[in-house]
Tab-separated table of C-alpha atoms in Angstrom:
chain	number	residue	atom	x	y	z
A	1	UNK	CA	-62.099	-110.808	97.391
A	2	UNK	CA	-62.380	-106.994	97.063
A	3	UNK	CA	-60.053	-105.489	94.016
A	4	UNK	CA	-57.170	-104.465	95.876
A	5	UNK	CA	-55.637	-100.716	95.922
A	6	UNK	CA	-52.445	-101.068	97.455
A	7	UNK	CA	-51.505	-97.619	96.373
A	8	UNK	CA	-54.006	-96.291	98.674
A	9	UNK	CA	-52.070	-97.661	101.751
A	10	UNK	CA	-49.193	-96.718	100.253
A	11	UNK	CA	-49.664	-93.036	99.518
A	12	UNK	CA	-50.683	-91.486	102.858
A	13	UNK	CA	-47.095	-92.992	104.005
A	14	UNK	CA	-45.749	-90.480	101.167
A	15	UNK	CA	-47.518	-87.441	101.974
A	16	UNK	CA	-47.873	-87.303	105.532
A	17	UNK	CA	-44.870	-89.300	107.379
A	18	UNK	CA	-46.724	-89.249	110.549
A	19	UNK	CA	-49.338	-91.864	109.008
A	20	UNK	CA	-47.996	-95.100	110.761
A	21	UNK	CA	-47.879	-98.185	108.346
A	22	UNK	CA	-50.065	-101.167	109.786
A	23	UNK	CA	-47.762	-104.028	110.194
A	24	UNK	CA	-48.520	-107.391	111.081
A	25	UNK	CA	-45.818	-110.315	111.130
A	26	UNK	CA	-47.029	-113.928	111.325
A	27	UNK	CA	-44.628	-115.999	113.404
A	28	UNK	CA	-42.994	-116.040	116.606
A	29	UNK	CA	-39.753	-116.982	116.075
A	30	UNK	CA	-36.661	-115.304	116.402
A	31	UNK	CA	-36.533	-113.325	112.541
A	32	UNK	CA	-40.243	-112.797	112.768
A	33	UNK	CA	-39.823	-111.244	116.523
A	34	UNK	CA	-36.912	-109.727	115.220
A	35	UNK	CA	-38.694	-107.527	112.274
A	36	UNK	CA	-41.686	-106.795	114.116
A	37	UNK	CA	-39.429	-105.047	116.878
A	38	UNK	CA	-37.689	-103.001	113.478
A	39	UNK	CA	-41.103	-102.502	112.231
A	40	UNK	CA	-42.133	-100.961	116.079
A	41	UNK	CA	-39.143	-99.428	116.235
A	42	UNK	CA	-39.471	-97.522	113.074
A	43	UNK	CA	-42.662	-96.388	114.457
A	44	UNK	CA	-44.846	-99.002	112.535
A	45	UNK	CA	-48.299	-99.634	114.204
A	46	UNK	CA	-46.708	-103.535	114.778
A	47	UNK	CA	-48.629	-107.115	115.562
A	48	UNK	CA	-46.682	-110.275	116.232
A	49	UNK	CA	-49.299	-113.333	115.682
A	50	UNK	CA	-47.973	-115.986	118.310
A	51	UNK	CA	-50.475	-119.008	117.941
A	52	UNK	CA	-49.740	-119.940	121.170
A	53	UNK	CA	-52.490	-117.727	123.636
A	54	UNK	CA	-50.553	-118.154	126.737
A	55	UNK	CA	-47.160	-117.089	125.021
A	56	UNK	CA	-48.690	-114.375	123.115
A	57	UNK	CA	-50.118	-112.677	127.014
A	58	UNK	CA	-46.344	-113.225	128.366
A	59	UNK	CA	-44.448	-111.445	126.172
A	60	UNK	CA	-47.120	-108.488	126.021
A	61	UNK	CA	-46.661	-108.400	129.702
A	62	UNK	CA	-43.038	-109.388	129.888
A	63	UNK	CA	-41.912	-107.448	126.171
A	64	UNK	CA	-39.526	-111.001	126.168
A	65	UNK	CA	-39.714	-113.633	123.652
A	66	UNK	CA	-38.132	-116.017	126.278
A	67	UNK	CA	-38.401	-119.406	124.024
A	68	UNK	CA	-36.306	-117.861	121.046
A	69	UNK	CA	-34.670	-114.212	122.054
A	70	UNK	CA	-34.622	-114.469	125.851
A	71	UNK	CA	-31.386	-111.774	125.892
A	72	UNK	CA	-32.972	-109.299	123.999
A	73	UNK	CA	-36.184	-106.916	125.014
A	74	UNK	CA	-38.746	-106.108	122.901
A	75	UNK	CA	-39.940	-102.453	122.186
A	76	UNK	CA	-43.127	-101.320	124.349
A	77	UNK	CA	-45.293	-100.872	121.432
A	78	UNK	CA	-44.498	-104.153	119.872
A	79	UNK	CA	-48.361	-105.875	120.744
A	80	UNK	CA	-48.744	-109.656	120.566
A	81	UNK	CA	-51.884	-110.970	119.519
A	82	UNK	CA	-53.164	-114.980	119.398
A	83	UNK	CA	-56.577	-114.148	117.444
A	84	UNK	CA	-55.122	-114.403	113.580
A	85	UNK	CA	-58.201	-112.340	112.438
A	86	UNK	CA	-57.309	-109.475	114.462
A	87	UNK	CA	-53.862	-109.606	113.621
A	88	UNK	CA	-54.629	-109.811	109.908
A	89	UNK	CA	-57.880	-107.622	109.366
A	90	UNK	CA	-57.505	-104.214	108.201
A	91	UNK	CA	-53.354	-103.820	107.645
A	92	UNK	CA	-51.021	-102.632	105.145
A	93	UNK	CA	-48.364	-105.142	105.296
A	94	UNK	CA	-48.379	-108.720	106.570
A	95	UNK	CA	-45.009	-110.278	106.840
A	96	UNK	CA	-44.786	-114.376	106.688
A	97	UNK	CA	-42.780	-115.792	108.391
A	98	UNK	CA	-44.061	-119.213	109.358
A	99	UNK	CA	-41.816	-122.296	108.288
A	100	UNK	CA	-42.280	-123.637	104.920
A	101	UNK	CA	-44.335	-126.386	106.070
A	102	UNK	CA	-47.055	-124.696	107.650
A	103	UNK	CA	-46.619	-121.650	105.325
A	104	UNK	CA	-49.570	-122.884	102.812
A	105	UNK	CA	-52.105	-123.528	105.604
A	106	UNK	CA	-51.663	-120.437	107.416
A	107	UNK	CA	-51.983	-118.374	104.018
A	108	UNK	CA	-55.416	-120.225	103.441
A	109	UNK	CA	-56.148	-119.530	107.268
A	110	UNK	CA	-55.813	-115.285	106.783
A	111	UNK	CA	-57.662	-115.589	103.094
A	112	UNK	CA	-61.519	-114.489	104.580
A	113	UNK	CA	-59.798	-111.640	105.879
A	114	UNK	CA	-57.529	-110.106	103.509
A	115	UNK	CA	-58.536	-107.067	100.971
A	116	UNK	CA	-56.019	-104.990	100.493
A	117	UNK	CA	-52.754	-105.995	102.038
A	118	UNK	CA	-49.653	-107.293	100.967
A	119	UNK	CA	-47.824	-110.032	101.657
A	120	UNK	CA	-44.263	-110.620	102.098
A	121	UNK	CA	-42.191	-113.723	102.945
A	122	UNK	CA	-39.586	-113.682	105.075
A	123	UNK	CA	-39.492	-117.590	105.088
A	124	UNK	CA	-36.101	-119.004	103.258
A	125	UNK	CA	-37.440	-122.676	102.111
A	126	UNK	CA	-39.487	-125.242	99.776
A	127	UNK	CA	-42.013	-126.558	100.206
A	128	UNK	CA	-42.229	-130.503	100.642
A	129	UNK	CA	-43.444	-132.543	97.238
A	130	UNK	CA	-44.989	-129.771	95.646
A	131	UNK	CA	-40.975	-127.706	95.192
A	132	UNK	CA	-43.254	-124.739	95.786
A	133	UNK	CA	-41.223	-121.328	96.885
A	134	UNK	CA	-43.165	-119.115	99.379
A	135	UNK	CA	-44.203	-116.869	96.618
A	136	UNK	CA	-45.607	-119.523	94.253
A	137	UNK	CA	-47.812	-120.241	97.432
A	138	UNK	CA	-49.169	-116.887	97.707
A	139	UNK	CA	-49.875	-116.451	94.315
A	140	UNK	CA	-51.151	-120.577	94.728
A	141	UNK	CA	-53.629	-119.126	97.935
A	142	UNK	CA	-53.795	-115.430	97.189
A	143	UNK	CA	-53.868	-114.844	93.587
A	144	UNK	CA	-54.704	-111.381	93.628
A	145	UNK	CA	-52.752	-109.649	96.515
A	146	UNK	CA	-49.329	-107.618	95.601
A	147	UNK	CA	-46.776	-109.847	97.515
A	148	UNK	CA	-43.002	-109.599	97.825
A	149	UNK	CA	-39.719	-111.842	99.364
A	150	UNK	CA	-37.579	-110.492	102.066
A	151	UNK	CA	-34.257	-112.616	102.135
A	152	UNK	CA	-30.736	-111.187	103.087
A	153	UNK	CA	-27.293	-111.800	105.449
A	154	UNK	CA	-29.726	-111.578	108.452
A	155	UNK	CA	-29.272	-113.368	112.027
A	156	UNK	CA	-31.813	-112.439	114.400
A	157	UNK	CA	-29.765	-111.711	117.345
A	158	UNK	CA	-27.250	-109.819	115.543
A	159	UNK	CA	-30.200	-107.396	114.304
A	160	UNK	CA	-31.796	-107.693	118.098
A	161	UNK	CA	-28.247	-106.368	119.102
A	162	UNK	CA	-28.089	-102.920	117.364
A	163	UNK	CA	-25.554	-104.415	114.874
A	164	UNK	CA	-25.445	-103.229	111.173
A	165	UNK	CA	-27.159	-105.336	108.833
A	166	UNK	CA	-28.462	-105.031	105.212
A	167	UNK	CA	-31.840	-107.499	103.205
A	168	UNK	CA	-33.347	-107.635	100.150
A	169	UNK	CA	-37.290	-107.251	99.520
A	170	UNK	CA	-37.743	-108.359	95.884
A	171	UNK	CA	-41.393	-107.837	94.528
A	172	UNK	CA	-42.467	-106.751	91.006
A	173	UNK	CA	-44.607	-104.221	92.530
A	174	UNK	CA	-42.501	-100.600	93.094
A	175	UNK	CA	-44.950	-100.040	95.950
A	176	UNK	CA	-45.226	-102.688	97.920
A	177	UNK	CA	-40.991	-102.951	97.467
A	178	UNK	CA	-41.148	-99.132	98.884
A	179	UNK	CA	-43.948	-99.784	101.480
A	180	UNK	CA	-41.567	-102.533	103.090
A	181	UNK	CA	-38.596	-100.071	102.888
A	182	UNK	CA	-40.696	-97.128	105.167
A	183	UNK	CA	-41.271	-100.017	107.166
A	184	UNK	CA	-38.436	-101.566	107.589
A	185	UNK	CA	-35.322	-99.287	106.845
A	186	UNK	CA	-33.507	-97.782	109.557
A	187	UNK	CA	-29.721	-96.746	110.657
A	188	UNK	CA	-28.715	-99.901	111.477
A	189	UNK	CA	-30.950	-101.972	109.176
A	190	UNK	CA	-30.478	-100.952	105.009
A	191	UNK	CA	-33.311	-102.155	103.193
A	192	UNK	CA	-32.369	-102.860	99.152
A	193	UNK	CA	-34.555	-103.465	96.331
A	194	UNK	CA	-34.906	-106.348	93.486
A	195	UNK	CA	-37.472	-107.234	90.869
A	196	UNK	CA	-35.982	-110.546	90.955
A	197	UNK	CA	-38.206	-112.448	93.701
A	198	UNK	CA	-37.158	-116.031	92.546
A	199	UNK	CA	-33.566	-115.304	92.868
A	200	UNK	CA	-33.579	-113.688	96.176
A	201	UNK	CA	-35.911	-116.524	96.905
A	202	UNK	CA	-33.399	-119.088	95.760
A	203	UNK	CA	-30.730	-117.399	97.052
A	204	UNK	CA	-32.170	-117.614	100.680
A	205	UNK	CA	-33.389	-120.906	100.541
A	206	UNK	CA	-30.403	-122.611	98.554
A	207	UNK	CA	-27.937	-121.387	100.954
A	208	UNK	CA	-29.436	-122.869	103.994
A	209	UNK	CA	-28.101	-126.549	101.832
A	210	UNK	CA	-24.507	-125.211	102.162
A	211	UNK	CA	-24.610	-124.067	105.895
A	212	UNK	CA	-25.347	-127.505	106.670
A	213	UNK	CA	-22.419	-128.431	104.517
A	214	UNK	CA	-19.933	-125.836	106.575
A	215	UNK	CA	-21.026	-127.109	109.675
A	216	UNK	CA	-20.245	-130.414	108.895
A	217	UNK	CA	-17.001	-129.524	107.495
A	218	UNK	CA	-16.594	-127.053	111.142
A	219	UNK	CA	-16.806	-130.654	112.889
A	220	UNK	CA	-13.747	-131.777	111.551
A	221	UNK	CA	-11.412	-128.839	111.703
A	222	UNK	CA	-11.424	-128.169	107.830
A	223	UNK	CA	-9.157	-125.070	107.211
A	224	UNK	CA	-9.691	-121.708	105.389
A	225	UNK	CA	-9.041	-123.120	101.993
A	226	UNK	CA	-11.454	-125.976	102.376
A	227	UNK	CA	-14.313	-123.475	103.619
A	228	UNK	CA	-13.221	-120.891	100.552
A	229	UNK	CA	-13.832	-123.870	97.946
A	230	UNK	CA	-17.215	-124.777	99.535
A	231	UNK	CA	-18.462	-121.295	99.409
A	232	UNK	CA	-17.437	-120.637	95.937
A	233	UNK	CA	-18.469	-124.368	94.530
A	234	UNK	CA	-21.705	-123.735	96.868
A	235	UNK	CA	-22.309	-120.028	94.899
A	236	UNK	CA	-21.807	-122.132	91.771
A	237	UNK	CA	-24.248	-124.838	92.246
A	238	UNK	CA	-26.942	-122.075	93.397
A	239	UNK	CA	-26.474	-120.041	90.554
A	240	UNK	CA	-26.540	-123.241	87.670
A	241	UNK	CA	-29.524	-123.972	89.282
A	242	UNK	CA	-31.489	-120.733	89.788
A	243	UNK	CA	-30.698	-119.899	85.895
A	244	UNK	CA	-32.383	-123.011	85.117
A	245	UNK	CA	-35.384	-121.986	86.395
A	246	UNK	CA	-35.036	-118.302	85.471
A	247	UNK	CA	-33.308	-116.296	87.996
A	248	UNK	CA	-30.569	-113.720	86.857
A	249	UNK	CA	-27.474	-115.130	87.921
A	250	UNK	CA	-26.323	-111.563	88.885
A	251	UNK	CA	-28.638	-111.766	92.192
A	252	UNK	CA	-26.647	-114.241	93.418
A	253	UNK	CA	-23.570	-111.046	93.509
A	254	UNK	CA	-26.044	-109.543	96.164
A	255	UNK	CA	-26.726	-109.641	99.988
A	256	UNK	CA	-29.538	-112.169	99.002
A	257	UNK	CA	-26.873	-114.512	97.180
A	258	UNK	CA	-23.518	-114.361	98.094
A	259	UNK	CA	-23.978	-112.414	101.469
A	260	UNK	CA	-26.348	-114.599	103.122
A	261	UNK	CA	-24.581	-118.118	102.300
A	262	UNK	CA	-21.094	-116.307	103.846
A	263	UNK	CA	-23.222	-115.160	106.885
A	264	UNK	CA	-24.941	-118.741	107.389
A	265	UNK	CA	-22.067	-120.802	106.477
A	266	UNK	CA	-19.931	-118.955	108.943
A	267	UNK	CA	-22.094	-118.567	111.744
A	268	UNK	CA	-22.761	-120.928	115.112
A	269	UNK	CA	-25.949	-119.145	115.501
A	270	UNK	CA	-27.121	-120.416	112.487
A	271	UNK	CA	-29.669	-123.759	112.760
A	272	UNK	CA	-28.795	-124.992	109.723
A	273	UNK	CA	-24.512	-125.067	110.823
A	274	UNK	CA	-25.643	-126.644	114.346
A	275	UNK	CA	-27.450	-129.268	112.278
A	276	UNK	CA	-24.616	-129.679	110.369
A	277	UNK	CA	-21.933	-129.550	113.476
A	278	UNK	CA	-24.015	-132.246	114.829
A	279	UNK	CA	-24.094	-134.251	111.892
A	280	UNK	CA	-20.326	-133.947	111.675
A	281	UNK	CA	-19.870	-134.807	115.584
A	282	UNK	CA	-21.470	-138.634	114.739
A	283	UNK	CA	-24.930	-137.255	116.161
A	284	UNK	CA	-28.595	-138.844	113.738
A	285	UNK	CA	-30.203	-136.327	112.202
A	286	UNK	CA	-33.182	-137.074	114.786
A	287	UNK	CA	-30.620	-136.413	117.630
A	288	UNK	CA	-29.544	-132.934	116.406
A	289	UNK	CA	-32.961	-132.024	115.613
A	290	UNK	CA	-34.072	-132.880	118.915
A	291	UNK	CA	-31.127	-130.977	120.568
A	292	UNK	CA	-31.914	-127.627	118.069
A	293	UNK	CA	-35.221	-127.180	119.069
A	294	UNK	CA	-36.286	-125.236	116.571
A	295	UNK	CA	-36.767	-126.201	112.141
A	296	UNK	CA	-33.516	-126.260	110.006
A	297	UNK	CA	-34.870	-125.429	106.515
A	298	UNK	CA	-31.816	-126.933	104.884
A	299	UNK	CA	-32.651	-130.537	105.847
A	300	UNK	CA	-36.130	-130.447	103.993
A	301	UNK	CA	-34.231	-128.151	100.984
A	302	UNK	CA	-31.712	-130.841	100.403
A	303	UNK	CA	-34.085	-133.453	99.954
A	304	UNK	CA	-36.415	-131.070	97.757
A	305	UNK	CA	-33.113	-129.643	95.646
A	306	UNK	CA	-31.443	-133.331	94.862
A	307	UNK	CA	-35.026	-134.377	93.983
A	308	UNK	CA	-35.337	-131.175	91.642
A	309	UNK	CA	-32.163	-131.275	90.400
A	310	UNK	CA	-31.771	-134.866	89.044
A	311	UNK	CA	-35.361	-133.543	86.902
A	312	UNK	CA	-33.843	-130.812	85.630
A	313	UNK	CA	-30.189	-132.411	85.187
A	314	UNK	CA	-28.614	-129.938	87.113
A	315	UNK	CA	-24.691	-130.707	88.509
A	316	UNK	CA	-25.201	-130.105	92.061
A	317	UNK	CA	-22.542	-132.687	93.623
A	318	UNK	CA	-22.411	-130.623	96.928
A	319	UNK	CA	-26.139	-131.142	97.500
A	320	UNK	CA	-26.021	-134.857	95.959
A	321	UNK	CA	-23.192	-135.729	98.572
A	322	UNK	CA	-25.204	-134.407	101.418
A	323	UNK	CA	-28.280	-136.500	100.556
A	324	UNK	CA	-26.426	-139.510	100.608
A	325	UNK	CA	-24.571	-139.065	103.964
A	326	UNK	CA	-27.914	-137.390	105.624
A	327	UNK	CA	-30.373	-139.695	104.130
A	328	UNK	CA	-28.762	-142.847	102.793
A	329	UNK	CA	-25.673	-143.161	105.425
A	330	UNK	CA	-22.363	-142.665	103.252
A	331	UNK	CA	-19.554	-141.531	105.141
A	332	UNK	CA	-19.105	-138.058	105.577
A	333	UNK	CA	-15.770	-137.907	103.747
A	334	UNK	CA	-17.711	-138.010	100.623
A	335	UNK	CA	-18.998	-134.086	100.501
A	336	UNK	CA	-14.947	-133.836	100.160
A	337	UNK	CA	-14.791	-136.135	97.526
A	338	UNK	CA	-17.292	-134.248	95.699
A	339	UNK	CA	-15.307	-130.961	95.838
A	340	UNK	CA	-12.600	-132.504	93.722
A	341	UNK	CA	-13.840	-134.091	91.100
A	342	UNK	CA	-14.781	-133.312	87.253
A	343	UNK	CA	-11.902	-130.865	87.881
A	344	UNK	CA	-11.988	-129.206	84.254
A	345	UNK	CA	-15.144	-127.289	85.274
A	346	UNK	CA	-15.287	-123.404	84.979
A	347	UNK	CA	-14.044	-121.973	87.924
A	348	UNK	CA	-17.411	-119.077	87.512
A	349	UNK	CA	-20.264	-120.412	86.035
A	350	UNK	CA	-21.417	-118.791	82.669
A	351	UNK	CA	-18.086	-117.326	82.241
A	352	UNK	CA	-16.109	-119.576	79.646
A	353	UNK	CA	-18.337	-121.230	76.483
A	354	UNK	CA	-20.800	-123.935	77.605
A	355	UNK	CA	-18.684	-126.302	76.074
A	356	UNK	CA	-15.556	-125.838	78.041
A	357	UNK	CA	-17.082	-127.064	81.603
């Protein structure tokens, strides 16, 4: 691999705004569609990678993406493109999001033909037996490109719809953190900045665990109180657990943290809540996967999370109680029962002496 100058892409962007930033997003799905139309829209020279040939031709032709955002049109200049080498070869930014279990083959897929781009998740998950983030596996695959996390409060169709939103991109490189923002940024769409990529990572993946939860609890009519104490115990459990492998605890106050587990816990567009709601309605977690359509990350982050969390003897009893009703058939009732107990706890983690939990 050539030795990458990012600040060469970068710096033409700065001193001539009519330089259009190269931006390629890998993945067709509705978040992916949804930031290459920003990207277009902010006048971004934009490629959507759809695998898929025949789908890729339809929505150049149609400017639809009729499997996950059939409501919303595209922008004109938004291209689609099937051949991954052309879609990669010769960008500034390439945007990932693929779902966490193909994420590691498609980064080894684009490798021959990356020099100096960065990449940037935009996946929110772990991988399967390897508790890899997304940005362990690009530095895993990619050791020497500048990457960078996007993760925020953001539903696809909401953004599709003109309404205000607000994300995160967390890198430890000022440039590629500022290329993203000229890329991304808009009126309607506030782009914020964090050094912290493993706890905007965390944040984005651990609070796709507790919009399962809320849907669940949706399913049987829970009231405001119950849903306040699952958020908050839900913000505690993320946070022990991000500290403990070295996240600031102060993310989790953010858009990343806090934000985006109120927007997923609350929302029916959410997958991971309709996973849950099914759960909760007596469905198998085959039957509401089936009826979904499309990958809940939280089902494959609660198995990774317990797994992770009994290691590092983390007190996650949210998480722990929806293993067991997901994967080893207790009753429901029991994420309840796991709200209320070891009730001398801290009410805000990292707030009173250790001793006093």
């Amino acid at each position: 691999m050539s030795e990458l100058k990012f600040s060469d892409l970068v710096e033409p962007v700065v001193l001539n705004q009519k330089t259009a930033l190269r931006v390629t997003v890998l993945g067709g799905g509705s978040f992916g569609t949804a930031m290459a139309n920003t990207a277009t829209r902010n006048g971004c020279d934009t490629i959507i990678w759809i695998r898929d040939e025949n789908i890729a031709a339809e929505m150049n032709a149609t400017h639809i993406n009729k499997r996950y955002l059939p409501d919303y049109p595209l922008e004109a200049g938004l291209k689609a493109e099937s051949d991954l080498e052309k879609a990669v070869r010769d960008r500034d930014i390439i945007l990932v999001a693929i779902p966490s279990h193909s994420f590691r083959d498609v980064l080894k897929k684009i490798k021959p033909f990356i020099s100096a781009q960065a990449v940037v998740s935009l996946t929110k998950g772990v991988e399967a037996k390897t508790f890899s983030f997304m940005s362990d596996i690009i530095r895993d695959e990619l050791p020497e490109v500048p990457y960078g996390v996007l993760s925020g409060p953001n539903l696809a169709k909401e953004i599709m719809a003109g309404q205000p939103a607000g994300t995160v991109i967390a890198s430890d490189s000022e440039l590629v953190r500022y290329a993203v923002q000229q890329a991304l940024h808009s009126a309607l769409f506030r782009v914020f900045g964090s050094d912290d990529v493993h706890g905007v990572e965390l944040g984005g993946a651990l609070k796709n665990i507790y919009a399962v939860a809320m849907g669940m609890a949706a399913a049987y009519n829970v009231g405001e109180n119950t849903k306040s104490m699952i958020l908050t115990r839900a913000l505690a459990e993320m946070s022990r657990f991000a500290v403990k492998l070295g996240a600031n605890p102060l993310t989790f106050l953010g858009l990343s943290g806090v934000g985006d587990l109120f927007a997923t816990c609350n929302s029916p567009l959410s997958r991971n809540y309709q996973v849950g709601f099914a759960l909760g309605s007596g469905k198998t977690l085959e039957q509401a996967t089936k009826e979904l359509g499309q990958t809940a990350e939280g089902i494959n982050t609660i198995m990774q999370v317990n797994a992770r969390a009994k290691e590092l003897d983390v007190y996650m009893p949210i998480t722990t109680a929806l293993y067991e009703v997901i994967f080893d058939g207790a009753p429901p009732l029991n994420i309840a029962v796991s709200l209320m107990k070891n009730g001398h706890r801290s009410d805000v983690e990292f707030v009173l002496p250790h001793h006093a939990v």
